[in-house]
Coordinates of C-alpha atoms in Angstrom, one line a residue:
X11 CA 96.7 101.3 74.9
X12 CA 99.6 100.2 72.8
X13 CA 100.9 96.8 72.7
X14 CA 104.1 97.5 74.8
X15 CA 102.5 99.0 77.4
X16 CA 99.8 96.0 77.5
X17 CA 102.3 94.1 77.6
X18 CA 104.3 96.2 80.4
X19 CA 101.1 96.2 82.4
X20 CA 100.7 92.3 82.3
X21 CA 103.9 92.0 84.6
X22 CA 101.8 92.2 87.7
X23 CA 101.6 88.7 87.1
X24 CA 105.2 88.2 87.9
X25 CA 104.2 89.0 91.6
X26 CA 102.2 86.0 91.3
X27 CA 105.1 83.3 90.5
X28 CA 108.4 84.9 91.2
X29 CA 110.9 84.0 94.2
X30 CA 109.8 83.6 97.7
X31 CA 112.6 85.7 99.8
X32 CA 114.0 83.4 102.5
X33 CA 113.9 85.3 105.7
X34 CA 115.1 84.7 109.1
X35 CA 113.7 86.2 112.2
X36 CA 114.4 88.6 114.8
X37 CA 116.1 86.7 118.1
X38 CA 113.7 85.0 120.4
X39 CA 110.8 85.8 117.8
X40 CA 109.2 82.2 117.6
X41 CA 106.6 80.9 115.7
X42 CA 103.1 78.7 117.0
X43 CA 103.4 75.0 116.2
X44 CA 100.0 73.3 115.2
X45 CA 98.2 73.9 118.4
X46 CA 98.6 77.7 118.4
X47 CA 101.4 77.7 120.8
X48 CA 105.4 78.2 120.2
X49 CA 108.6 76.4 120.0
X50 CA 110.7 77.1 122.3
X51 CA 109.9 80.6 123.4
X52 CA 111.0 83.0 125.6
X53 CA 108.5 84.7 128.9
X54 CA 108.9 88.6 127.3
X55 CA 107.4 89.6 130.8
X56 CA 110.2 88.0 132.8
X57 CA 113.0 90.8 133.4
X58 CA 112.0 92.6 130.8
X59 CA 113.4 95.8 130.1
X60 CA 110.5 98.8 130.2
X61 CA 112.4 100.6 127.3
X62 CA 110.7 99.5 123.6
X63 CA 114.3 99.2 122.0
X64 CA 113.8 99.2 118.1
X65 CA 117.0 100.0 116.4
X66 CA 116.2 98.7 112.8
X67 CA 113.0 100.4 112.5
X68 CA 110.8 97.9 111.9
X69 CA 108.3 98.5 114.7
X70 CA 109.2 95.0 116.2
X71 CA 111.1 95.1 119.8
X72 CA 114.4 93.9 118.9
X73 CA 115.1 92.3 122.6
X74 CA 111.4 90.7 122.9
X75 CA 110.1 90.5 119.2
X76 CA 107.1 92.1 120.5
X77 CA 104.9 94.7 118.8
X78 CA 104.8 97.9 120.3
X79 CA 101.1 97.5 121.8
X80 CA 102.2 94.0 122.7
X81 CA 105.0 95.1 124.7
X82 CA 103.2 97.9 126.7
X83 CA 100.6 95.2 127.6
X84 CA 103.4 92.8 128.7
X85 CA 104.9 96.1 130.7
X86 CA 101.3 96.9 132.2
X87 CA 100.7 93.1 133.0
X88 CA 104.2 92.7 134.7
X89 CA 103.6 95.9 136.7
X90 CA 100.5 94.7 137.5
X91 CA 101.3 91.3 139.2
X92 CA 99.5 90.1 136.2
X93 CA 101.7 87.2 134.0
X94 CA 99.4 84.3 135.6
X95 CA 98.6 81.4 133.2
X96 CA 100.6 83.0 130.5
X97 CA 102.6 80.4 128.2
X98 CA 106.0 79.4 128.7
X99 CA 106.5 78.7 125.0
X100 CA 104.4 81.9 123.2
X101 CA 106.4 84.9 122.9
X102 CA 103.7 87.8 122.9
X103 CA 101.0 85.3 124.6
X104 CA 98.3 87.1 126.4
X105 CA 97.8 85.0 128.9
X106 CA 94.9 84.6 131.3
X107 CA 93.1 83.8 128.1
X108 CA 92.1 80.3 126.1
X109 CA 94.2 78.7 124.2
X110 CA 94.8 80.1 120.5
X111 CA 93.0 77.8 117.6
X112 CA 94.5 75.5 115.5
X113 CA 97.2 77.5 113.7
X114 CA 96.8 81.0 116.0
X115 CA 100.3 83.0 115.5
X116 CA 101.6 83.1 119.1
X117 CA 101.9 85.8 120.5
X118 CA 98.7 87.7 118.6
X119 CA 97.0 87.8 122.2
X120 CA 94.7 85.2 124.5
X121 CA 97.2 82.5 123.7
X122 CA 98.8 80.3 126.1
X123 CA 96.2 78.8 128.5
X124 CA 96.6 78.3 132.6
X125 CA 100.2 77.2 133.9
X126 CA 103.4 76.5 132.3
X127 CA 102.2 76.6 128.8
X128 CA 105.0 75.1 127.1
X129 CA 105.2 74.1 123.4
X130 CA 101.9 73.3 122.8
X131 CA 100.4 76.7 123.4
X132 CA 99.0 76.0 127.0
X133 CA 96.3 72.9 125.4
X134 CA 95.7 74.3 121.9
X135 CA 92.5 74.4 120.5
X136 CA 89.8 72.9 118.1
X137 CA 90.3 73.6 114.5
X138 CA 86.8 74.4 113.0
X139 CA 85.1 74.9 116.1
X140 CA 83.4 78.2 117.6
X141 CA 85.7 81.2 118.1
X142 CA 87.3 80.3 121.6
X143 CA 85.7 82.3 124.4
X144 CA 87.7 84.8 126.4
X145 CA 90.0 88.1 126.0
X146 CA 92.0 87.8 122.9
X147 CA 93.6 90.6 120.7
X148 CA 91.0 93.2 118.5
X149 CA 93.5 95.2 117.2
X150 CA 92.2 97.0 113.9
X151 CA 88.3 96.8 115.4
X152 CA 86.8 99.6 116.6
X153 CA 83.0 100.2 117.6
X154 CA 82.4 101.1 114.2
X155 CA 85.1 100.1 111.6
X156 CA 86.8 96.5 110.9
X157 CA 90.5 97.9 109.3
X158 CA 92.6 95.2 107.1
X159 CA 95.3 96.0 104.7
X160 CA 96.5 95.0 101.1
X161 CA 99.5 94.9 99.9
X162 CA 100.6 94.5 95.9
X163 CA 103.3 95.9 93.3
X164 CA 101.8 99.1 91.6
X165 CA 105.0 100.6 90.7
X166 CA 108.7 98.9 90.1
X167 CA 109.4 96.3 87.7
X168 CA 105.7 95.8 86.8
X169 CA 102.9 98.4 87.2
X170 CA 99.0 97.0 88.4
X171 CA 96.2 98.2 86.5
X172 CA 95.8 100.8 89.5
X173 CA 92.4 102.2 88.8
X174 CA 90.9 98.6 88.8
X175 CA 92.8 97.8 91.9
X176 CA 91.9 100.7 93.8
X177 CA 88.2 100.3 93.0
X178 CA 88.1 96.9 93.4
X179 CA 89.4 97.0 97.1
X180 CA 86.5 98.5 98.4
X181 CA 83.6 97.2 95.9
X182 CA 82.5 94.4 98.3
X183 CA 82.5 96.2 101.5
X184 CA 80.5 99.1 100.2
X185 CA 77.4 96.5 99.9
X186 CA 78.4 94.2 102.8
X187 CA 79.5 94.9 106.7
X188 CA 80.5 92.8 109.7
X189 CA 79.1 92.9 112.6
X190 CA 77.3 96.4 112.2
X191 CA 80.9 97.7 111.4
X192 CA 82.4 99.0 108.2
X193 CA 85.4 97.2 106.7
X194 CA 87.9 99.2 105.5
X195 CA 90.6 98.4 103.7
X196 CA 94.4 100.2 103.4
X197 CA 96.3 99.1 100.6
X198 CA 100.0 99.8 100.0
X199 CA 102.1 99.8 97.0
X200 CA 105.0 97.4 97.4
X201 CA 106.9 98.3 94.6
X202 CA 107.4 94.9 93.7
X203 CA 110.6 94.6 96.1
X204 CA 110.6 92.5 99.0
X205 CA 112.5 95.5 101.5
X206 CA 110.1 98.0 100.1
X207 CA 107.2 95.1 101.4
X208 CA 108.9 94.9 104.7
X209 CA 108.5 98.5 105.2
X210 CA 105.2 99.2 104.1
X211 CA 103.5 95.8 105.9
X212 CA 105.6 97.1 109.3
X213 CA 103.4 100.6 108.4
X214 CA 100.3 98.6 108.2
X215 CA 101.3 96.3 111.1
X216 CA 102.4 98.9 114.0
X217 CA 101.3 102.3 112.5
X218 CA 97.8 101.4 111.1
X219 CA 97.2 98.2 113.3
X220 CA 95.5 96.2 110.6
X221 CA 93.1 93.2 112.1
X222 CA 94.6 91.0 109.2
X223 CA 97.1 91.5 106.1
X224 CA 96.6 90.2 102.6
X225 CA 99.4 89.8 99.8
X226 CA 98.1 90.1 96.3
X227 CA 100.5 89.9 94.1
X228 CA 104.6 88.9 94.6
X229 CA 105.7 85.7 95.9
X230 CA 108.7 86.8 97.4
X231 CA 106.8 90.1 98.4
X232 CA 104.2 87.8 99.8
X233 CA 106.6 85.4 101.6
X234 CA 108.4 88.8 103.4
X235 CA 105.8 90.0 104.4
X236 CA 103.9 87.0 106.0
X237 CA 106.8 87.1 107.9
X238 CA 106.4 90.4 109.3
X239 CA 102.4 89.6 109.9
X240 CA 103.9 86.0 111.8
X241 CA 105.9 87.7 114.1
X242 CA 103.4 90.4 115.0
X243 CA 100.6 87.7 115.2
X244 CA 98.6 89.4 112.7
X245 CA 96.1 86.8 110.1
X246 CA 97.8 86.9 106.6
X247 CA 96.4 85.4 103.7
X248 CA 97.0 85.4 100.2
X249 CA 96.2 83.0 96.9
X250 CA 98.0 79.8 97.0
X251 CA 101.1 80.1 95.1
X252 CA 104.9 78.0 96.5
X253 CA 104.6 76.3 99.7
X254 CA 107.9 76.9 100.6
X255 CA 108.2 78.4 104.2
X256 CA 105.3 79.7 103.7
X257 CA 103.7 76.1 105.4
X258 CA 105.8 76.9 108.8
X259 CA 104.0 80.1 109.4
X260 CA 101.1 79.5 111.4
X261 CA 99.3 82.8 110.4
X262 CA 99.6 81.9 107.2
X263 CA 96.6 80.9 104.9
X264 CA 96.3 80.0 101.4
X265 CA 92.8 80.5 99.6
X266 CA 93.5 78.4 96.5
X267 CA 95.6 75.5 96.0
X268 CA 99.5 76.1 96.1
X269 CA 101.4 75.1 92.7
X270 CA 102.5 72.0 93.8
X271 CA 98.7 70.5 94.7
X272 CA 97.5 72.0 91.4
X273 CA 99.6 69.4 89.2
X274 CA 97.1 66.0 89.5
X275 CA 95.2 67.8 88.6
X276 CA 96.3 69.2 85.7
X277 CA 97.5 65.7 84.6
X278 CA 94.2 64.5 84.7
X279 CA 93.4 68.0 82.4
X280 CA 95.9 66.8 80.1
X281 CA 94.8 63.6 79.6
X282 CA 91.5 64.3 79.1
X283 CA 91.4 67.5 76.5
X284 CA 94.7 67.4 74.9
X285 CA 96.9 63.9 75.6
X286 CA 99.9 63.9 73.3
X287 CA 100.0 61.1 71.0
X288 CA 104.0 60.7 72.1
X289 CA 103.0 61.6 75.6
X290 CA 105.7 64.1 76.0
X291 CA 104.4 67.2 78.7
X292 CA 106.4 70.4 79.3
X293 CA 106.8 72.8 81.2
X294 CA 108.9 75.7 81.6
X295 CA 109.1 77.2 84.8
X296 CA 111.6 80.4 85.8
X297 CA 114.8 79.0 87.0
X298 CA 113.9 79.9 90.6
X299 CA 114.2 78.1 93.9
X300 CA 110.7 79.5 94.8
X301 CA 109.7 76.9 91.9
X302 CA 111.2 73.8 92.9
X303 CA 108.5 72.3 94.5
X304 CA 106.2 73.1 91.9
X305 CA 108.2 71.3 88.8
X306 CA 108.7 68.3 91.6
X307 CA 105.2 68.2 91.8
X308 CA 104.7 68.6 87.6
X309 CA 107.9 66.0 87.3
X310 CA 105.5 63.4 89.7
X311 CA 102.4 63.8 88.6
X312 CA 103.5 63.4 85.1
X313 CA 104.6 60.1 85.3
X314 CA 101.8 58.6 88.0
X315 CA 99.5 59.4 85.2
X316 CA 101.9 57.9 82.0
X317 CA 103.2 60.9 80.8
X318 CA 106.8 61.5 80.1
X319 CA 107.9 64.9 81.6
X320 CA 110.4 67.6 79.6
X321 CA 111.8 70.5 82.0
X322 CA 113.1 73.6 80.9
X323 CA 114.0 76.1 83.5
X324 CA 114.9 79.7 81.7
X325 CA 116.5 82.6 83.7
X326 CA 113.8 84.5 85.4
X327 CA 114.6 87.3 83.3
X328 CA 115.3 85.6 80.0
X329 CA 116.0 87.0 77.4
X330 CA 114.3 86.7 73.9
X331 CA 118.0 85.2 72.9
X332 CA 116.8 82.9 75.7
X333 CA 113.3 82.4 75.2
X334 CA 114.0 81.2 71.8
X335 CA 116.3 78.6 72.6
X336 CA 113.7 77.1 75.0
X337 CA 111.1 76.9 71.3
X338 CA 114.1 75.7 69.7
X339 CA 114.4 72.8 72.3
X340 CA 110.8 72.5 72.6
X341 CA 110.5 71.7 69.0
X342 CA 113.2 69.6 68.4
X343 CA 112.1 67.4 71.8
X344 CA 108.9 67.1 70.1
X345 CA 106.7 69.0 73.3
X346 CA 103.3 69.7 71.8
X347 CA 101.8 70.3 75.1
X348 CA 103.3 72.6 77.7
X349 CA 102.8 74.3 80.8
X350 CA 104.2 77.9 81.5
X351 CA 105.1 78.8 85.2
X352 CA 106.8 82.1 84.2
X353 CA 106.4 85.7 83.6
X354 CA 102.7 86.5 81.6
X355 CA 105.4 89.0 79.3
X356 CA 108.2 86.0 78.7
X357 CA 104.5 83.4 78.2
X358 CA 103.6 85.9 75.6
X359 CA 107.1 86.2 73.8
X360 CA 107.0 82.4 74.0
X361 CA 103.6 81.6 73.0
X362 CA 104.1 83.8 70.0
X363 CA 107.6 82.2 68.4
X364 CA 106.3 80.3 65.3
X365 CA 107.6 76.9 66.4
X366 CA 105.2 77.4 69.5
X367 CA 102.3 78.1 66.8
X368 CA 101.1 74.0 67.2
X369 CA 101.5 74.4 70.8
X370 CA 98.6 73.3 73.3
X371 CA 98.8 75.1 76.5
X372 CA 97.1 73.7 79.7
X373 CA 98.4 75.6 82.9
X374 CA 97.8 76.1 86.8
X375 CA 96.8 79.3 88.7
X376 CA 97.9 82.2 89.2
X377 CA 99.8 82.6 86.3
X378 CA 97.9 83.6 82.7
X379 CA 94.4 84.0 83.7
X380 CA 93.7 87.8 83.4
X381 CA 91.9 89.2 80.4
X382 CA 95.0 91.5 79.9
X383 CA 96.5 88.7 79.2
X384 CA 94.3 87.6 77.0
X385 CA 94.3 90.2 74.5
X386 CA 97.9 90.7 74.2
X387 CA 98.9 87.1 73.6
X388 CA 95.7 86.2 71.4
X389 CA 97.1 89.3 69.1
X390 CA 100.7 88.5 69.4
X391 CA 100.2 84.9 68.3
X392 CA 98.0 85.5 65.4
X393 CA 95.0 83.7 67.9
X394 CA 97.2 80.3 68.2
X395 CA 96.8 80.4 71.5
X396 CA 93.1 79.8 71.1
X397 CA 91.4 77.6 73.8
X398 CA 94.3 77.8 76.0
X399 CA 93.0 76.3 79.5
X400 CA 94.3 77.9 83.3
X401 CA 93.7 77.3 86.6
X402 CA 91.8 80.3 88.8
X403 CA 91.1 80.5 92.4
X404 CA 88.1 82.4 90.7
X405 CA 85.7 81.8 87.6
X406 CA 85.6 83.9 84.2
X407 CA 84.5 87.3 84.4
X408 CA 81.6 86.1 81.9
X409 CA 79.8 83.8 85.0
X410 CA 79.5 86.9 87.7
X411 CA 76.3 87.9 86.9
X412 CA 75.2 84.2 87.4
X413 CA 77.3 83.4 90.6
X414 CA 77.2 86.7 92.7
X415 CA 74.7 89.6 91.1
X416 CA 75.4 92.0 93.5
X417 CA 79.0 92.1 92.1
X418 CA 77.4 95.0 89.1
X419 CA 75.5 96.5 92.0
X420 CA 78.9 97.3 93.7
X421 CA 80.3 98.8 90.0
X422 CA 81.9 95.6 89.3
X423 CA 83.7 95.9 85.6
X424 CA 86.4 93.6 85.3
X425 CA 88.1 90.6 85.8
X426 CA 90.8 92.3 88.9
X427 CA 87.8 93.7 90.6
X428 CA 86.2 90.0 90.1
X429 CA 89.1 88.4 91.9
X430 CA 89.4 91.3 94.9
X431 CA 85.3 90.5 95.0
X432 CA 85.9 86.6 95.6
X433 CA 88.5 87.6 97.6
X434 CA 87.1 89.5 100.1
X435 CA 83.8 87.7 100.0
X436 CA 85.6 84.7 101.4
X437 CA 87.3 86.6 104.1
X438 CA 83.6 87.8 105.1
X439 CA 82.6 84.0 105.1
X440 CA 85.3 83.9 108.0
X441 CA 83.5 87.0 109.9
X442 CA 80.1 85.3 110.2
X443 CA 81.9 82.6 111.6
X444 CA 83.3 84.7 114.5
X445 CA 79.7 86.3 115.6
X446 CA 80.7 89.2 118.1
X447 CA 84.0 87.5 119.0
X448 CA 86.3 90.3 116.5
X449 CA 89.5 88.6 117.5
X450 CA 93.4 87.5 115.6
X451 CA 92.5 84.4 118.2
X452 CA 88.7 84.1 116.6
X453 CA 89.4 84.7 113.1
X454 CA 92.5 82.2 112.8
X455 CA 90.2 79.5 114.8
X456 CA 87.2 81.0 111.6
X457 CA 89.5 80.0 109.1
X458 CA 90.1 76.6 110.3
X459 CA 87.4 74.3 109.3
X460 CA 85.2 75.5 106.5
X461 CA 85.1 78.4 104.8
X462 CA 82.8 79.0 101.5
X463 CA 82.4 82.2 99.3
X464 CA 80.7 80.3 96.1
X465 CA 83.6 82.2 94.0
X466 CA 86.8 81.5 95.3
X467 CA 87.6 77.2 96.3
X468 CA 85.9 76.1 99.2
X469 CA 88.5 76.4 101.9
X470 CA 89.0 72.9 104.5
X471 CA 91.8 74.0 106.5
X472 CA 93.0 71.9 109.7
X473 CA 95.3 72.9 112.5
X474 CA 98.6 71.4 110.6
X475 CA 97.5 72.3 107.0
X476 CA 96.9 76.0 106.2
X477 CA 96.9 74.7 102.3
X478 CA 93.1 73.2 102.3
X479 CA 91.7 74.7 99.2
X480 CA 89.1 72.1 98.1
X481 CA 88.8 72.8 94.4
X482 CA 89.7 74.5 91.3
X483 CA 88.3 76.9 88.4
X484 CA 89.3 77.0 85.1
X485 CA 89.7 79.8 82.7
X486 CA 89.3 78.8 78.8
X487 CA 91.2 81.5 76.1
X488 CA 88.9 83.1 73.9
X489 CA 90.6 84.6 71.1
X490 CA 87.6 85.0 68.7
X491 CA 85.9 87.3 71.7
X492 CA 85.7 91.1 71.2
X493 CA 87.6 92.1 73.2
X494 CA 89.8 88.6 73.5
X495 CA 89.1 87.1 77.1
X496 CA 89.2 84.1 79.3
X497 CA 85.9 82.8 80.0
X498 CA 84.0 79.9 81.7
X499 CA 81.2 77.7 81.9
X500 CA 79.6 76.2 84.3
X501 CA 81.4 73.0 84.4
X502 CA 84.5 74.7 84.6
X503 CA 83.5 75.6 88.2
X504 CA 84.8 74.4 91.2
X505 CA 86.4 71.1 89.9
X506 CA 87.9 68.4 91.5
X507 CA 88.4 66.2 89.0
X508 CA 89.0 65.6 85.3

């Protein structure tokens, strides 16, 4: 492959640090607090016209904010004399059924326990604790096959490696299945545009019925579309990236730490491998709002641990004009150790201006650590890049045979099919929590608590905080590898501290 379309085909790491879309909802759509229950909802079964109006298309009712299936339940309940002990305050609640776990979207089904309901969800439930009992919602589980669905930018601004993708999606679950069923997995091409996500998580929403919806790649594709899973009360997860919004949306899980938690620790990193004799720190982060938090967090945790901060905040599509001028300042401020939060293409552009050559990069995760990556900026820079350190919800490539040998056995290759491995390894550790209960309700109650995969962070999320990645990895730049790569060793693993 040449070296522009390397680089081209790095982009897909764009998906991982670019702007979260800020997106409202759909009238008297409302989301669970804590407890599993909503804030200040509406009864969809009270009045409630028998027509499934949907004018925009998007397969959400656009007088109830129900799903389709959701709405015909709530039509056959009210016809029925059913609506007893449904929730006041969960639009879409089941009711009849237990109260929704800590975090449950409302409205996915078995929310809203007996009486008035109300804000609280009808009681909510225990974070961590067995999947609740009674009827909750199985959509995407049938007596044989478990269906979830992916969603990531193939095509637009920055093409995926789409032959590792599209094996690695199904790798895990040819070797593993849950609950005697077959996990299959629909994945979508984004197109790197957060309308084009809207549509194609509404296919997989209310056409396919996925049982649960996972973003990889696209923060602002990511951030859409947990919306659309939030107001059909379907599970979505994804790595941690901004916290922004993203913490209000109760179906919303992270599986590594988000930027902003990331930066202690990568102050304790610093201090410890690399400290700067004039304990100047950059970092350059894309001049996006979906960043903020993260340079607050770099800003803070620079100076709690005696370090002098330096910002620089390009355009998110700078220009090599502009990337220049940011090693011009870097230079002249005297920044010897830096921290990209920016496009892999513009790190590599960066990385490779001679001023950067002294440069020692230390960074957080997701940003650099893919072993495309790795070769294009180890060749661009003449190897000054060397021993570069990153943060990874997942370990080298080089440790897989050691943590998880069945990885080869499932045609494992590369470094993407290692991630989607970890990935859907620790949604399986969320399964075997459930037992026979293949609920939303079950699985959002799994994910609570603890969660451990032995690739991806152990996860210790509580009813208010769907951020409770434990850990890090860390990925170490090997430019004098054949081909160039990140790798890691065992203490790299899992860390919690520096």
């Amino acid at each position: 492959m040449s070296r522009p379309s390397l680089i081209r085909a790095l982009a897909v790491v764009i998906g991982m640090v670019l702007l979260a879309a800020a997106c409202g909802q759909k009238p008297n759509v409302h989301l669970g607090g804590p407890g599993g229950g909503a804030v200040g909802g509406v009864m969809p079964s009270e009045g409630m016209s028998e027509t499934f109006v949907d004018a925009d298309g998007d397969g959400i009712d656009d007088n109830t904010g129900l799903t389709q299936d959701q709405f015909d339940q709530q039509v056959a309940r009210a016809g029925a004399g059913d609506g007893g002990g449904q929730g006041a305050g969960a639009a879409g609640g089941d009711g009849g059924g237990a109260a929704a776990g800590a975090g449950t979207p409302a409205g996915s089904g078995g929310g809203g326990g007996s009486g008035g309901g109300g804000a609280g969800g009808g009681g909510g439930g225990g974070g961590g604790a067995n999947p609740p009992p009674g009827p909750g919602d199985s959509t995407g589980v049938t007596d044989d096959t478990i269906t979830i669905g992916i969603h990531a930018p193939l095509t637009g601004a920055a093409p995926l490696p789409s032959e590792s993708f599209r094996r690695g999606k199904d790798q895990y679950w040819s070797l593993h299945k849950v609950a005697g069923r077959q996990v299959k997995v629909e994945f979508r091409d984004d197109k790197y545009n957060p309308s084009s996500a809207s549509q194609v998580c509404q296919e997989l929403v209310s056409r396919v019925k996925v049982f649960l919806l996972i973003g990889a790649g696209g923060t602002d594709q990511i951030a859409e579309c947990a919306r659309v899973a939030a107001n059909a009360g379907v599970p979505y997860l994804s790595a941690g990236v901004t916290e922004l919004r993203l913490n209000q949306l109760p179906n919303y899980f992270a599986l590594s730490k988000s930027y902003g938690q990331q930066m202690p620790l990568l102050m304790q990193m610093i201090n410890k491998e690399v400290k700067p004799t004039n304990k100047l720190v950059g970092l350059i982060a894309s001049n996006t709002a979906n960043f903020d938090d993260a340079v607050q967090a770099f800003d803070a945790a620079a100076k709690k641990s005696a370090l002098t901060p330096k910002i620089y905040r390009p355009s998110k599509q700078a220009s090599d004009g502009e990337l220049a001028g940011i090693a011009n300042s870097m230079s002249a401020d005297g920044v010897t150790v830096a921290t990209p939060v920016m496009a892999p293409t513009q790190w590599i552009k960066l990385a490779s201006n001679p001023q950067m050559r002294s440069v020692r990069w230390r960074g957080i995760g997701i940003t650099m650590g893919l072993n495309t990556v790795a070769t294009a900026v180890c060749e661009s820079s003449g190897g000054a890049v060397d021993k570069a350190a990153f943060f990874s919800p997942w370990m080298g490539l080089n440790m897989s045979g050691q943590v998880d040998p069945n990885f080869a056995e499932g045609g494992g290759k590369d470094d993407i099919e290692w991630s989607l491995w970890g990935l859907n390894k620790t949604i399986h550790a969320a399964f075997k929590k459930m037992g026979g209960n293949l609920t939303r309700q079950a699985f959002a109650q799994a994910m609570t608590g603890g969660i451990s995969s032995g690739i991806y962070p152990d996860l210790r999320h509580t009813q208010s905080n769907h951020f409770g990645a434990t850990s890090v990895n860390v990925l170490r730049l090997s430019c004098g590898s054949k081909p160039a790569q990140f790798r890691s060793e065992k203490a790299d693993t899992f860390r919690k501290s520096f």
